Structure formats: C-alpha cells, structure tokens
Short mmCIF file of C-alpha atoms and ligand atoms in Angstrom, two decimals:
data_model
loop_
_atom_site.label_atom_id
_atom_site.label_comp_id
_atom_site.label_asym_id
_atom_site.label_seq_id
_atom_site.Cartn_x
_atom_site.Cartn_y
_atom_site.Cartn_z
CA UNK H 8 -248.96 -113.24 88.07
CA UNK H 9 -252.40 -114.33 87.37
CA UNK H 10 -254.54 -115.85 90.58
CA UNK H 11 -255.42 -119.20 89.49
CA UNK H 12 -257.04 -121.45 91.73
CA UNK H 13 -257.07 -125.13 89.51
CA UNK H 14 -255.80 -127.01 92.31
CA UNK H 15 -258.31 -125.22 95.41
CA UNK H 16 -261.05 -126.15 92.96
CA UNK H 17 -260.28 -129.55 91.85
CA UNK H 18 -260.05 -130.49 95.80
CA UNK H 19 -262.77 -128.65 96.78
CA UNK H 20 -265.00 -131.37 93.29
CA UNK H 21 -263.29 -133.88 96.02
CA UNK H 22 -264.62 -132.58 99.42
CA UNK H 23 -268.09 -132.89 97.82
CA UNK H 24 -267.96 -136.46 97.24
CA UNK H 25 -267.43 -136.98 100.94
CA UNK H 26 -269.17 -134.41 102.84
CA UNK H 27 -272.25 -132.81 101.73
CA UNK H 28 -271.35 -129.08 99.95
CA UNK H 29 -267.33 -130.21 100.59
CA UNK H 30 -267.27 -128.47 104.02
CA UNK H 31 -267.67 -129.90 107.57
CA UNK H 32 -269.94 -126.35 108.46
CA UNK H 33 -272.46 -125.00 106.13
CA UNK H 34 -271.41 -121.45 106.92
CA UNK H 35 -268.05 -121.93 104.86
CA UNK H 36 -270.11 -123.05 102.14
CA UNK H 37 -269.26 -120.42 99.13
CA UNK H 38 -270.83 -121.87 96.38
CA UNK H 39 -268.37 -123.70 93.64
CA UNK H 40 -265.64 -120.97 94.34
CA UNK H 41 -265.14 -122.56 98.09
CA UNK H 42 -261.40 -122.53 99.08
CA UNK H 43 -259.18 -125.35 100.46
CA UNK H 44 -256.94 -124.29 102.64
CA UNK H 45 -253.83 -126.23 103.13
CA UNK H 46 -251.97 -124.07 106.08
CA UNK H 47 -252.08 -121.02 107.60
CA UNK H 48 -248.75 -119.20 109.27
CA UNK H 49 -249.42 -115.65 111.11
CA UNK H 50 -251.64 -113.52 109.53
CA UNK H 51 -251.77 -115.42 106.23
CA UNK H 52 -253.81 -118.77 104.90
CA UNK H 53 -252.21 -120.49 101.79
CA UNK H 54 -254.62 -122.40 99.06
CA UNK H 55 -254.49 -125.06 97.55
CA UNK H 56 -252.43 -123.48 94.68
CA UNK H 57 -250.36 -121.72 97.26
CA UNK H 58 -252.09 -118.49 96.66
CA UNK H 59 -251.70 -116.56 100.10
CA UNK H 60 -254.24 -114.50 101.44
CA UNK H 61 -253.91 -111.95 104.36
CA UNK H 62 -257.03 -113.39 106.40
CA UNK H 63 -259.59 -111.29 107.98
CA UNK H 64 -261.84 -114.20 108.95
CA UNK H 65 -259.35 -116.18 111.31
CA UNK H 66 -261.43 -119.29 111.39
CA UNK H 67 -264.57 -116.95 111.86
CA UNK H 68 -262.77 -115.29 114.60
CA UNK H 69 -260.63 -116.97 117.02
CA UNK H 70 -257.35 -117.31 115.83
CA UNK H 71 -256.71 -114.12 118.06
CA UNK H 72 -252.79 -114.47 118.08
CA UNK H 73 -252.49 -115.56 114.53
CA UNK H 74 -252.07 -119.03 112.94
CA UNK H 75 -249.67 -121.57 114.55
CA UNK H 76 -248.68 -119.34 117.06
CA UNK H 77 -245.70 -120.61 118.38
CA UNK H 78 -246.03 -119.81 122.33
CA UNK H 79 -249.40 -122.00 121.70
CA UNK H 80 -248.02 -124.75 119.93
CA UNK H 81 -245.38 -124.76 123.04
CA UNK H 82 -247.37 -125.10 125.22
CA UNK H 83 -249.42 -127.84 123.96
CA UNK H 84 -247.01 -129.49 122.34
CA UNK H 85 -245.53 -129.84 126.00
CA UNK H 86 -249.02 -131.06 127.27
CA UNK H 87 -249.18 -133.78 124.06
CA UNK H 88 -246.24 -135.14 126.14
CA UNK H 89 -248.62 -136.17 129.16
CA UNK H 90 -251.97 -137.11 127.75
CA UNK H 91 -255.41 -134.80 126.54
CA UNK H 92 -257.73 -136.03 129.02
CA UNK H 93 -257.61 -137.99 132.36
CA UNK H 94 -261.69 -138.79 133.34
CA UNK H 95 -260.31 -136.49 136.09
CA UNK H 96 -259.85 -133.05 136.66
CA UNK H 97 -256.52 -131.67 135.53
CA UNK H 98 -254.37 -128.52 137.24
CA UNK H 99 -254.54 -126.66 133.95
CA UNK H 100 -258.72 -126.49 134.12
CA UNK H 101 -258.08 -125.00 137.85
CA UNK H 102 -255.42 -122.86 136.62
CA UNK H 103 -257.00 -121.24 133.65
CA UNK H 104 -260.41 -121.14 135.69
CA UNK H 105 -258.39 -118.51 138.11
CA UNK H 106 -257.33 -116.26 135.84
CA UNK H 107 -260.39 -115.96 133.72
CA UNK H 108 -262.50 -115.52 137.09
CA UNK H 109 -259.49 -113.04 137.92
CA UNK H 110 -259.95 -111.48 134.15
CA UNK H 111 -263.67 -111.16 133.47
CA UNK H 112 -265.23 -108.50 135.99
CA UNK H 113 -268.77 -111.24 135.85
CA UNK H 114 -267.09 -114.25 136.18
CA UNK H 115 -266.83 -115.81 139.24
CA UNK H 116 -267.26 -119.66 138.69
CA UNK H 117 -266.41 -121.47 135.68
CA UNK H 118 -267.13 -124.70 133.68
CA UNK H 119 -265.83 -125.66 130.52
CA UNK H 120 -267.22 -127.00 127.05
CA UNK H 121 -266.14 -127.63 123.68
CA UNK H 122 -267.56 -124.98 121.68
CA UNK H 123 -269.95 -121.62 121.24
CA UNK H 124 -272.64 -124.11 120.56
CA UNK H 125 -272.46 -125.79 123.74
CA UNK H 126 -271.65 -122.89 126.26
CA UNK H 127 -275.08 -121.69 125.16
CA UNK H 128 -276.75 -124.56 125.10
CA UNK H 129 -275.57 -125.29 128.64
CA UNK H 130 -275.78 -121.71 129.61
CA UNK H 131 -279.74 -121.89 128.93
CA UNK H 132 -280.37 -125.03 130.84
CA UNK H 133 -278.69 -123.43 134.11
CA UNK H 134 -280.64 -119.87 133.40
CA UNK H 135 -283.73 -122.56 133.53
CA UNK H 136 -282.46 -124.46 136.56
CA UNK H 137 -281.90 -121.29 138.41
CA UNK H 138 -285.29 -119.05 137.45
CA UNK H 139 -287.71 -122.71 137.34
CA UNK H 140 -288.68 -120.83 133.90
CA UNK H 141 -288.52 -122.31 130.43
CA UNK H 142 -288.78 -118.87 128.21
CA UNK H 143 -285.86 -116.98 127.13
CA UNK H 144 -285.68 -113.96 124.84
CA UNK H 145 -283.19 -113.68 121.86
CA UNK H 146 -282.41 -110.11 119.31
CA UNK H 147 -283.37 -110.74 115.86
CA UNK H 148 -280.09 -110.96 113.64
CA UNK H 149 -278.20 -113.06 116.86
CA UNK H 150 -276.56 -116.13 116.70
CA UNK H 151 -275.44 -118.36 119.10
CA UNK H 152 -274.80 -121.39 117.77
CA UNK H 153 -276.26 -124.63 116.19
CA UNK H 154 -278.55 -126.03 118.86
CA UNK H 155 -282.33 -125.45 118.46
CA UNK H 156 -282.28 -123.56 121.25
CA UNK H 157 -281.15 -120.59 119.49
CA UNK H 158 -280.88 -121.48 115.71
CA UNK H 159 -284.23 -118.67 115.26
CA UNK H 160 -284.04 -115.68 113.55
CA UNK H 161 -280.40 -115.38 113.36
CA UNK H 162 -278.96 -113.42 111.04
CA UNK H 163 -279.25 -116.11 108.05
CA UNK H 164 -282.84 -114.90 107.89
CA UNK H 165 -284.50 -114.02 104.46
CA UNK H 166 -285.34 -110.64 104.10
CA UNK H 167 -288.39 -109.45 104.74
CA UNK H 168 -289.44 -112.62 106.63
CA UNK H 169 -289.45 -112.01 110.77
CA UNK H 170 -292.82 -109.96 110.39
CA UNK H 171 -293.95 -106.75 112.15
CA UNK H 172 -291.25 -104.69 113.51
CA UNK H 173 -293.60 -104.27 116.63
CA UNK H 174 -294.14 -108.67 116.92
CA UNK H 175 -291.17 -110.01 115.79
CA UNK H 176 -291.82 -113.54 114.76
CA UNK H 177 -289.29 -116.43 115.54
CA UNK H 178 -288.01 -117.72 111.91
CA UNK H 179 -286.44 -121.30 112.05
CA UNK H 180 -282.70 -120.93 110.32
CA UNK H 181 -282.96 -124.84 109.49
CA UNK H 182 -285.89 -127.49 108.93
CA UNK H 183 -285.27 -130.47 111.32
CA UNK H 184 -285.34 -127.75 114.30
CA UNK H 185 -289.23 -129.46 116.27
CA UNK H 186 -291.72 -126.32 116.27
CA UNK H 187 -292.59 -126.72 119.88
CA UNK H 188 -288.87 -124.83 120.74
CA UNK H 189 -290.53 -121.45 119.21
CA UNK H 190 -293.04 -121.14 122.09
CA UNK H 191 -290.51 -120.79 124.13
CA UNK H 192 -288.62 -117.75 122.33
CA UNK H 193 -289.37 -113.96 123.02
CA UNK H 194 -287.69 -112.22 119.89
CA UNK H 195 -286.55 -108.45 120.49
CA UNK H 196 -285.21 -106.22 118.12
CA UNK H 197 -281.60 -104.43 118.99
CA UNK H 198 -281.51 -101.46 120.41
CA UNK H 199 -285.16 -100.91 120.90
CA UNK H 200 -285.35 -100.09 124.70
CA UNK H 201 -289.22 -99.59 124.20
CA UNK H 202 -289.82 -103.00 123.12
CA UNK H 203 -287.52 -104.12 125.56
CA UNK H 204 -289.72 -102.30 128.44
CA UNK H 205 -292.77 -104.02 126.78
CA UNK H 206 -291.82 -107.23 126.90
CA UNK H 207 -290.59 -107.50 129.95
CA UNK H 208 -293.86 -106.27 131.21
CA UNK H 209 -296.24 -108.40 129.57
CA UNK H 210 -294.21 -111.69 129.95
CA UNK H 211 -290.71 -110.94 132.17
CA UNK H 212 -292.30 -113.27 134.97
CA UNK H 213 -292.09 -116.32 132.71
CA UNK H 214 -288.54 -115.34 131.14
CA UNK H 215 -285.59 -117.78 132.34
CA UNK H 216 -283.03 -115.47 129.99
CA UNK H 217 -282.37 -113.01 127.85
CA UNK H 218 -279.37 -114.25 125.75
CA UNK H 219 -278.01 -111.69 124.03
CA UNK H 220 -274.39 -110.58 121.49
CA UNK H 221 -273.25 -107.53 123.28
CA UNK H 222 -272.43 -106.69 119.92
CA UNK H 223 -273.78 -108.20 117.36
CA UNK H 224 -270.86 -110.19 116.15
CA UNK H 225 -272.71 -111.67 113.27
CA UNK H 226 -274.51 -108.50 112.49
CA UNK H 227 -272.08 -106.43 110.98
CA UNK H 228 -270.79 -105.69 114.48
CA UNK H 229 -273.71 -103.53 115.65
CA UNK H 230 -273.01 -101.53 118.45
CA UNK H 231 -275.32 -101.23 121.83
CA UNK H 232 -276.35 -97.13 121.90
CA UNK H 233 -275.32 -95.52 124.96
CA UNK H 234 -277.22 -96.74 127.80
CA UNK H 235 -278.84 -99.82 125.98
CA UNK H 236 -277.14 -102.63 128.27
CA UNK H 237 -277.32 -100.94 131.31
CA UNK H 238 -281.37 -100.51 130.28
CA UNK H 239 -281.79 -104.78 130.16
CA UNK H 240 -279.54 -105.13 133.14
CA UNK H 241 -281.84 -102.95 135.04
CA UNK H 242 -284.80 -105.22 133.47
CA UNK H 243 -283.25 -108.28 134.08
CA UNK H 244 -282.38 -107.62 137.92
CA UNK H 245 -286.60 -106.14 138.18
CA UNK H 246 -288.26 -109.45 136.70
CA UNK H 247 -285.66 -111.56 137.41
CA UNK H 248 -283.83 -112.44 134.07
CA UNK H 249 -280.54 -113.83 133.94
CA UNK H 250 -278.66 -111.97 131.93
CA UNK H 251 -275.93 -113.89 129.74
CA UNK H 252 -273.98 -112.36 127.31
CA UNK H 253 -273.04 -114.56 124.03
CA UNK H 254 -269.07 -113.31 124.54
CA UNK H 255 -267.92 -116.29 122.05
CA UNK H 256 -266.93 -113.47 119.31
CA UNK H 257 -266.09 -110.57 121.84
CA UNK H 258 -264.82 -112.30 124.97
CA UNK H 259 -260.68 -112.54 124.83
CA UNK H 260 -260.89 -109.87 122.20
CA UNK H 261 -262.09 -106.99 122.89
CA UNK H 262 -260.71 -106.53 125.52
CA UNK H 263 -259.00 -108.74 128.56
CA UNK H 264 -262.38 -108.45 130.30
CA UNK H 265 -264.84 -108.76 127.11
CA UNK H 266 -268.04 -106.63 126.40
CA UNK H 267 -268.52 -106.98 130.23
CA UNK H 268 -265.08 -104.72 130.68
CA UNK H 269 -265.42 -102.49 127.56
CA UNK H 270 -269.02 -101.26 128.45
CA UNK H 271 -268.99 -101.29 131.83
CA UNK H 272 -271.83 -103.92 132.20
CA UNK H 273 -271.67 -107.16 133.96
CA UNK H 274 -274.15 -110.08 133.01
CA UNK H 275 -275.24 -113.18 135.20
CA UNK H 276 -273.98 -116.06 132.83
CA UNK H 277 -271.68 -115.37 130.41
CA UNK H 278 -270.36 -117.71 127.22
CA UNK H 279 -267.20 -117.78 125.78
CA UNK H 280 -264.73 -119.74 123.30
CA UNK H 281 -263.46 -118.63 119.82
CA UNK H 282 -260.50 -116.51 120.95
CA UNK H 283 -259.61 -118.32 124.08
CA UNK H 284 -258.53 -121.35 122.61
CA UNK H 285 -256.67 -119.73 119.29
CA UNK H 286 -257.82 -121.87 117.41
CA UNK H 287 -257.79 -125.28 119.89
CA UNK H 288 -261.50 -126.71 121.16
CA UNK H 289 -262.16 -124.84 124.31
CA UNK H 290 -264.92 -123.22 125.50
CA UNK H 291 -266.45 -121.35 129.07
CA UNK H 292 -269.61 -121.22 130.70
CA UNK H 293 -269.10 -118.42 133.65
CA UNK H 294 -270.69 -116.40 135.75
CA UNK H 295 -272.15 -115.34 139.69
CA UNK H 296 -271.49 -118.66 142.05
CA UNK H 297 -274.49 -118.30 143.30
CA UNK H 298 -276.50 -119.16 139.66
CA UNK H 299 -273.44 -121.45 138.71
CA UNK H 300 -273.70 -123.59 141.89
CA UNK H 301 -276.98 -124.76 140.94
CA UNK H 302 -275.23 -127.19 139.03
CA UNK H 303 -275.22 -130.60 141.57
CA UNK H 304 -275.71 -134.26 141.07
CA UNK H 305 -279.00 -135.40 140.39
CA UNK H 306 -280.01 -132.11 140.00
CA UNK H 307 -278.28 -129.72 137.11
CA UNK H 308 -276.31 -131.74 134.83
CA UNK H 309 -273.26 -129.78 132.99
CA UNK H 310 -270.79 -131.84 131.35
CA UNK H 311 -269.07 -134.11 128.04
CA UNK H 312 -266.17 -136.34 127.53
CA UNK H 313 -264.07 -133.97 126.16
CA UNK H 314 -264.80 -130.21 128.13
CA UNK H 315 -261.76 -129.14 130.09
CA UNK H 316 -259.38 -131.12 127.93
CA UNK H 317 -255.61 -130.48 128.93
CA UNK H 318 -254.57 -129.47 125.52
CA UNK H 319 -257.30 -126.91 125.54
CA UNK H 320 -256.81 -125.38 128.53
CA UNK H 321 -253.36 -124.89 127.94
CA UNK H 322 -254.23 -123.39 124.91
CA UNK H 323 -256.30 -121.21 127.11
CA UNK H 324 -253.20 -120.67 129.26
CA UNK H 325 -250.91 -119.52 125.93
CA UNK H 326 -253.75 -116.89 124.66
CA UNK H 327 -254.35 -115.29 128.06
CA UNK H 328 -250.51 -115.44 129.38
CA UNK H 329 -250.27 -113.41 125.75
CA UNK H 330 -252.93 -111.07 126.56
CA UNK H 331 -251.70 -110.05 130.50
CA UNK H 332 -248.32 -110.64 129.59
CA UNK H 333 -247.24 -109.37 125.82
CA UNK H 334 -250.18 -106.87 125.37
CA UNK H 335 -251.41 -109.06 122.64
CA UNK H 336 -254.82 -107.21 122.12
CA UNK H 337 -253.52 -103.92 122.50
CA UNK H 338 -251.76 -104.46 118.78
CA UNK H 339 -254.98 -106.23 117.41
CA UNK H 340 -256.93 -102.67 118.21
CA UNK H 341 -253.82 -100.66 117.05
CA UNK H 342 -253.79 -102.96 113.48
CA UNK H 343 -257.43 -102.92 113.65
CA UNK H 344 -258.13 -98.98 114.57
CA UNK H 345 -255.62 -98.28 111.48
CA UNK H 346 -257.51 -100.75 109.24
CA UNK H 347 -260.81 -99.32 110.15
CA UNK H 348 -260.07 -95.79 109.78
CA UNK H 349 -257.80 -96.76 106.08
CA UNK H 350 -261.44 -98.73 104.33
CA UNK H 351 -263.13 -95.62 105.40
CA UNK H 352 -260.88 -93.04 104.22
CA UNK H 353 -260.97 -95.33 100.57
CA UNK H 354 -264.88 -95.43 100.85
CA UNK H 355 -265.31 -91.90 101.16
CA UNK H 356 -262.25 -90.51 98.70
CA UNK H 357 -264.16 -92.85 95.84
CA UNK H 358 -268.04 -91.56 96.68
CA UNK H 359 -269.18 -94.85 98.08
CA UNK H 360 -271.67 -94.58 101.34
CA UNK H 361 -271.09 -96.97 103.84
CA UNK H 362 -270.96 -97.51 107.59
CA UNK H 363 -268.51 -99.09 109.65
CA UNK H 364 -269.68 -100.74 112.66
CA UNK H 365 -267.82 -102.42 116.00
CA UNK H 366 -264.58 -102.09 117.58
CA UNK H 367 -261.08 -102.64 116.09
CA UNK H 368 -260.75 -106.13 117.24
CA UNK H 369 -263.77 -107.04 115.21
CA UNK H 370 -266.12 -104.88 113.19
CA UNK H 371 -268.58 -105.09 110.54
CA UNK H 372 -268.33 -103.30 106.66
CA UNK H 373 -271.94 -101.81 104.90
CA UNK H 374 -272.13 -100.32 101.90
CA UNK H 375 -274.86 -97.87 100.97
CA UNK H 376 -277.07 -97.92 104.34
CA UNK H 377 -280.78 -96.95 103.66
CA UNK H 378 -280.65 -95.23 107.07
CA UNK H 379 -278.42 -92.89 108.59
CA UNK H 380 -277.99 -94.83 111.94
CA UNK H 381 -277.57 -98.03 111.87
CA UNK H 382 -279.13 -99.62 114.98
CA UNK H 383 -280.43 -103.01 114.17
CA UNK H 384 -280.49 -105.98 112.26
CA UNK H 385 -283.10 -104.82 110.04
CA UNK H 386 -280.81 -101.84 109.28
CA UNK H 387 -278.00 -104.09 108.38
CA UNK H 388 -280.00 -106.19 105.89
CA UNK H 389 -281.06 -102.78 104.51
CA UNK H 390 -277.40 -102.35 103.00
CA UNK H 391 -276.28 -103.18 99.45
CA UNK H 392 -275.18 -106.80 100.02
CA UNK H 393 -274.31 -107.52 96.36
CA UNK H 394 -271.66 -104.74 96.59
CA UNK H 395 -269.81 -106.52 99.31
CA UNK H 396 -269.86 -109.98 97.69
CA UNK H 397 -268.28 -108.69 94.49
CA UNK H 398 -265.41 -106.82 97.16
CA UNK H 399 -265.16 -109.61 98.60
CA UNK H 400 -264.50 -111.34 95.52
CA UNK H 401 -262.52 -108.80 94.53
CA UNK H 402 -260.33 -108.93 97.24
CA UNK H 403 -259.84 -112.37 97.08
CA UNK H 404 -258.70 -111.87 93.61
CA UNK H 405 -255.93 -109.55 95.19
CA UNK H 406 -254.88 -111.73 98.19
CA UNK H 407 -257.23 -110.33 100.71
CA UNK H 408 -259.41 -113.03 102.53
CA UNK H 409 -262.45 -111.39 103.56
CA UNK H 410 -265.92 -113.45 104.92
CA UNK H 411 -268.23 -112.96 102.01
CA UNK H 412 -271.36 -113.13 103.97
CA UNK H 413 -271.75 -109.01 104.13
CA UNK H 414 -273.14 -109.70 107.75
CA UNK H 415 -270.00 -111.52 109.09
CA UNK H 416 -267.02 -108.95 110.58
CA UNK H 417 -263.39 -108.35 109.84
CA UNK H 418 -261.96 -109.83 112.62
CA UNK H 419 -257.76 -109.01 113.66
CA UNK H 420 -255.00 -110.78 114.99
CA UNK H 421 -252.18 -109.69 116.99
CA UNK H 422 -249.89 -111.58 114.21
CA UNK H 423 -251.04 -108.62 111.56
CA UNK H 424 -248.75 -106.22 110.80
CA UNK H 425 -248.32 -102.57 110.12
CA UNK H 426 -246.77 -103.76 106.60
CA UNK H 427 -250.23 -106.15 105.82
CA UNK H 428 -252.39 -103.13 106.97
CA UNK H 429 -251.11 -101.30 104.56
CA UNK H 430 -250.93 -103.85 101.88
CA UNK H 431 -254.53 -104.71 102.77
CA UNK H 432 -255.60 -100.91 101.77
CA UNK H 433 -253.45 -100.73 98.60
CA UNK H 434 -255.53 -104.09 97.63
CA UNK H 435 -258.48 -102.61 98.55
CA UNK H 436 -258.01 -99.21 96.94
CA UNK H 437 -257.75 -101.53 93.44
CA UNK H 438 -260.85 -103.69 94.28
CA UNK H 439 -263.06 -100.72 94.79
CA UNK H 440 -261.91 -99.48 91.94
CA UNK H 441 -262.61 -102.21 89.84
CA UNK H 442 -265.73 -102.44 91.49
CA UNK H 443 -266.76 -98.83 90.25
CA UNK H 444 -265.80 -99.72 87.24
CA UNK H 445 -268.33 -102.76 86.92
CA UNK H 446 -271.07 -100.58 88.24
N1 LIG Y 527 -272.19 -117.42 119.80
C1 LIG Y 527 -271.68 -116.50 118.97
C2 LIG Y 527 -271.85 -115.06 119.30
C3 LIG Y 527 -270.98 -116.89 117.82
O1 LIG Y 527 -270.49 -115.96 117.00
C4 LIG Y 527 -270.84 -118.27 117.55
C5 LIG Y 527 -270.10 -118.76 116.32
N2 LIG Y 527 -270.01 -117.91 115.26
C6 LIG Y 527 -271.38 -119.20 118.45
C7 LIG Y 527 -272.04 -118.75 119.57
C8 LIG Y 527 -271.25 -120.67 118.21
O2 LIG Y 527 -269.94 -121.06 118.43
P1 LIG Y 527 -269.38 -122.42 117.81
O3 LIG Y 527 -269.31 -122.22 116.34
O4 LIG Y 527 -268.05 -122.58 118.47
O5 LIG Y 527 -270.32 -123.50 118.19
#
C-alpha cells in the first residue's frame, strides 16, 4: 500500500494556525512534512492517517519502557485516585528519592524538578551557591536545555561558526538570550584533555562548574576516550569545580546507575529526567549532601509548584521497579546491541562509510566521516548530513521513525522486539538502497 500522509498534513496546516511552526518545541519542527501523532502503543507511534512507525526517537528519548506502558499507567492511574500535588511533601518523593540515592553510585541527596531544562538550570545556581563563583564551562556540540544558561554553542550551531579550534567562541543558539550570560561561559571542545589542562589553569579559580553530557547525547552519541572523565574529575577536585554530569539522556538508560556506573566516574551534581519519568514530567537534581545541603531558606532557593508531583514520582517508581525488578534495560542493550551491529553490517555490505557512535541504549548514526576517529563535535558536523536526512526520509517512507536531525541518536525501548529489530533492518536494507540509487 502506498504511504500517504493527507490527513498528518492537513492537521499539521491546523497546528500552525495556533502555535507558531504547529509544534509546542521548535526541535520537532520538520519543515511542512512535520507529523501528527495521534497515539503511540509499545514500540510503535500511529499518524494521523494511521500509518505506524517503529519509533527510534521515543519522545527524544525517554519513553524507556515503551509507550503506555501498562505497569506505568497502573501505577498512576492508582495515584489519579488521591490527588497530583498536596503543597506538601508526599511518601512517593521520599520513596523514589531512596532508591535513586540507593541506584546512582553519586547521588546522595535529591530534589526534584519538572524537566532537563530545569535540573540544569537549578543544578548551576547550587554549583554557584556552593563555589561563590559565577563561571561555568560547557563542550561545544552540548545541550542542556532551554535556559540561557546553557542555550550556547549547542549542537544547533552553524557550521563553521564557534571560531578557532584553540578559542572556542560561545555562539548564542537563539536571539532573545541577553549577551552578558556569554562572559560567564568557558567553551571546551570534547575530548581534548590539553585544552582541558589549559583552561583550568588560566581560569579554574573562577569556574563554579563544568557541566558536561557524559556522552554527547545530542552529538551523535560521542563517546568519552579512555581516561577522558577521570582526566576533568581529577581537574575538577584540583581547582575546585563541581562536576555535574547532564545524565537527562543517559541517566535510567544506560545503565541502572547512568554514565556515573557505566564509566566508573562519579560527578558532584548530577541531572536527570527523560527516562525516569517514561514519558510523565519528572525530573532530579542529585548529588554529594554536602554541595546539596547548601540549599536553606533565605539562602539557596530550589523549588516550583509542580516538582515532586505524586503522579510523577510514581511514574518514577514504575520505570525503576522495571529496571531492578524485570531487567528492563538489559533488553533495551540486547535490542539495541543487535540493531547497532545489523545498520553496520548494511552500511558496510553496500560500500557506504560511516561511524556508529554510543552505547546500545542510545547511539548516534554518521555517514561518510572526514576523519577516522571521531572525537568531537566538530568531527560530527564533518559527516555527510544530507545523506541521513534523505534515510531518514526514507525510512519514514518504510515505517521506520528515525530523528532527522543527523546529530540526534537512535534511542531503544525495552517494548522493542526481536521481530521490529529485524523488520527495522529489512526497511533499512531498502532505504539505503534507494538511497544509492538517487546518488
Ligand atoms: N540535557 C540533555 C543532555 C538533554 O538531552 C536535554 C533534552 N534533549 C535536556 C538537558 C533538556 O531537557 P528537557 O527537554 O526536559 O528540558
């Protein structure tokens, strides 16, 4: 049967006479060809014309269990009973605080938000609280959310326009961001333990933070080298940095301890939120008591209306009883490891160069790298990104969702089958070779 999407795109003319570009966040902005999505049920999303898709993007990465999982709609749906939120604290907050502290090897106090955006934005302001510094240094390619904080550099850059490799220069993602928040920004470059050493020499003594992706979740999923994390942490504890770790994409998904458990370093502050919640609003500031109990009245304010609601803490509770109790990540790597290993095998039988970047649970596509190790952002935007909107296209055609911003990863859910792996590389197999074809 033909894919027709008449319906998607006849909703989608609607959207746009309500919310500017017919989305509610720029990033799933696709030009005229945006979807509308009217469910989504396991691994698959359903448009408006009921096309189904198998969905590698997951909401941009945290429906870690699949959609409408049914152990989390039980358990909020049993919460919906009581109430959302009490202008008190509520025994699920306490509860899911214990086992995360109990979970992530840096976490030993917690305090909730809403979203990414906000457990970095609060993260910062108790780095600052704690250090009496204002500075903090970001990677070039990272993001952390919408605040203007952060919003510099990310990986929404243009090419060729963050300067001298040596001096990166901070590049505003958005105008409306006020100028004076770049003097406050160190920008390093991934992976460059050199620069790193610099840096923190010439200015470590004013540095509140060094905020960093352990991987670079929204860089093609590049990959610290051996020895690279353990290099800052040593930095950080010399000039005394607090280290936080942006775990929003990794935390809950790579494994039950995040980046801090599958490398084998711990940070000071760390952020969390995408796959905790599955979906639902929840978010995690967490880290050493000792930097976390700076927040106090009067003095370190932390805090919202809505942060530790009860329906998303228990959907906290329903992702991490899956996780410790029905080895829900260890089938997202096994799904993911197969997937991985299947695009490459494709790539390489049909003469295409390309790199694969990240870990099962999430990981990052290139096609025809300019270098033969991939090791920062600059590498990444050094990568035929026209080939991988057209396969993403392609796939989409097919029933394959894929992100099409080449810089965004795969991610996996535990509700993907062995059945939709395969599927997934028999659709692929046909859009690269249409793709050849066009070439
Ligand atoms: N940090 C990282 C590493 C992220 O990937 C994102 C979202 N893509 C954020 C922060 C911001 O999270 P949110 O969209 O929930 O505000």
């Amino acid at each position: 049967m033909a894919y027709t999407t008449t319906e998607t795109l006849n909703t989608f003319q609607r959207a746009k006479k309500a919310m500017p570009l017919g989305v509610t966040s720029n990033f799933r902005y696709s030009g005229e060809t945006t979807l509308v999505i009217k469910r989504g049920q396991g691994a698959y999303v359903w448009d408006m014309d009921d096309n189904q898709y198998i969905d590698y993007r997951l909401a941009y990465g945290p429906v870690i269990l699949g959609h409408a999982d049914p152990r989390v709609t039980k358990r909020i749906t049993e919460q919906l009973a009581h109430g959302n939120l009490y202008a008190h604290t509520h025994p699920l907050e306490i509860e899911l605080a214990e086992r995360i502290i109990q979970m992530h090897p840096s976490v030993e106090k917690v305090r909730y938000a809403n979203s990414g955006t906000e457990a970095t934005m609060h993260a910062l302001r108790i780095a600052r609280a704690y250090t009496g510094r204002e500075k903090i240094i970001k990677f070039e390619g990272a993001y952390h959310g919408n605040h203007d904080y952060a919003l510099w550099s990310t990986a929404n850059m243009p090419h060729n326009s963050g300067g001298s490799p040596r001096s990166p220069l901070p590049v505003a993602q958005s105008s409306g961001m006020p100028s004076a928040n770049r003097e406050l920004l160190s920008i390093l470059r991934y992976n460059d333990f050199e620069m790193a050493e610099r840096v923190f020499r010439d200015r470590g003594h004013e540095i509140a933070a060094i905020l960093i992706e352990p991987l670079m979740g929204n860089a093609s999923c590049l990959m610290p080298q051996p020895g690279y994390l353990a290099h800052l942490r040593k930095l950080c504890d010399q000039y005394g940095v607090v280290m936080i770790f942006d775990e929003v994409k990794t935390g809950f998904r790579i494994a039950p301890g995040g980046a801090a458990e599958y490398f084998g370093v711990k940070a000071d502050l760390s952020t969390f939120a995408k796959s905790l919640g599955n979906g639902f609003p929840i978010a995690v500031i967490g880290g050493k008591a000792e930097i976390m109990d700076i927040i106090a009245m009067a003095q370190v304010t932390q805090g919202g209306t809505y942060c530790g609601s009860a329906v998303g803490t228990a959907a906290g509770m329903a992702v991490t009883d899956a996780i410790l109790n029905d080895n829900a990540l260890s089938i997202v790597n096994a799904r993911g490891e197969r997937l991985m290993a299947g695009l490459g095998e494709i790539l390489t039988e049909q003469g295409i160069s390309h790199a694969i970047s990240g870990t099962p649970a999430v990981f990052g596509l290139m096609f025809e790298p300019k270098t033969e190790h991939i090791r920062e952002f600059r590498d990444v935007m050094n990568t035929n990104f026209q080939m991988y909107v057209d396969m993403a296209y392609a796939l989409r055609e097919r029933g394959v969702d894929i992100e099409p911003d080449p810089r965004e990863p795969f991610f996996l859910s535990s509700a993907h089958t062995e059945a939709d792996i395969d599927e997934t590389l028999n659709r692929f197999n046909d859009a690269v070779k249409a793709i050849k074809k066009t070439r």
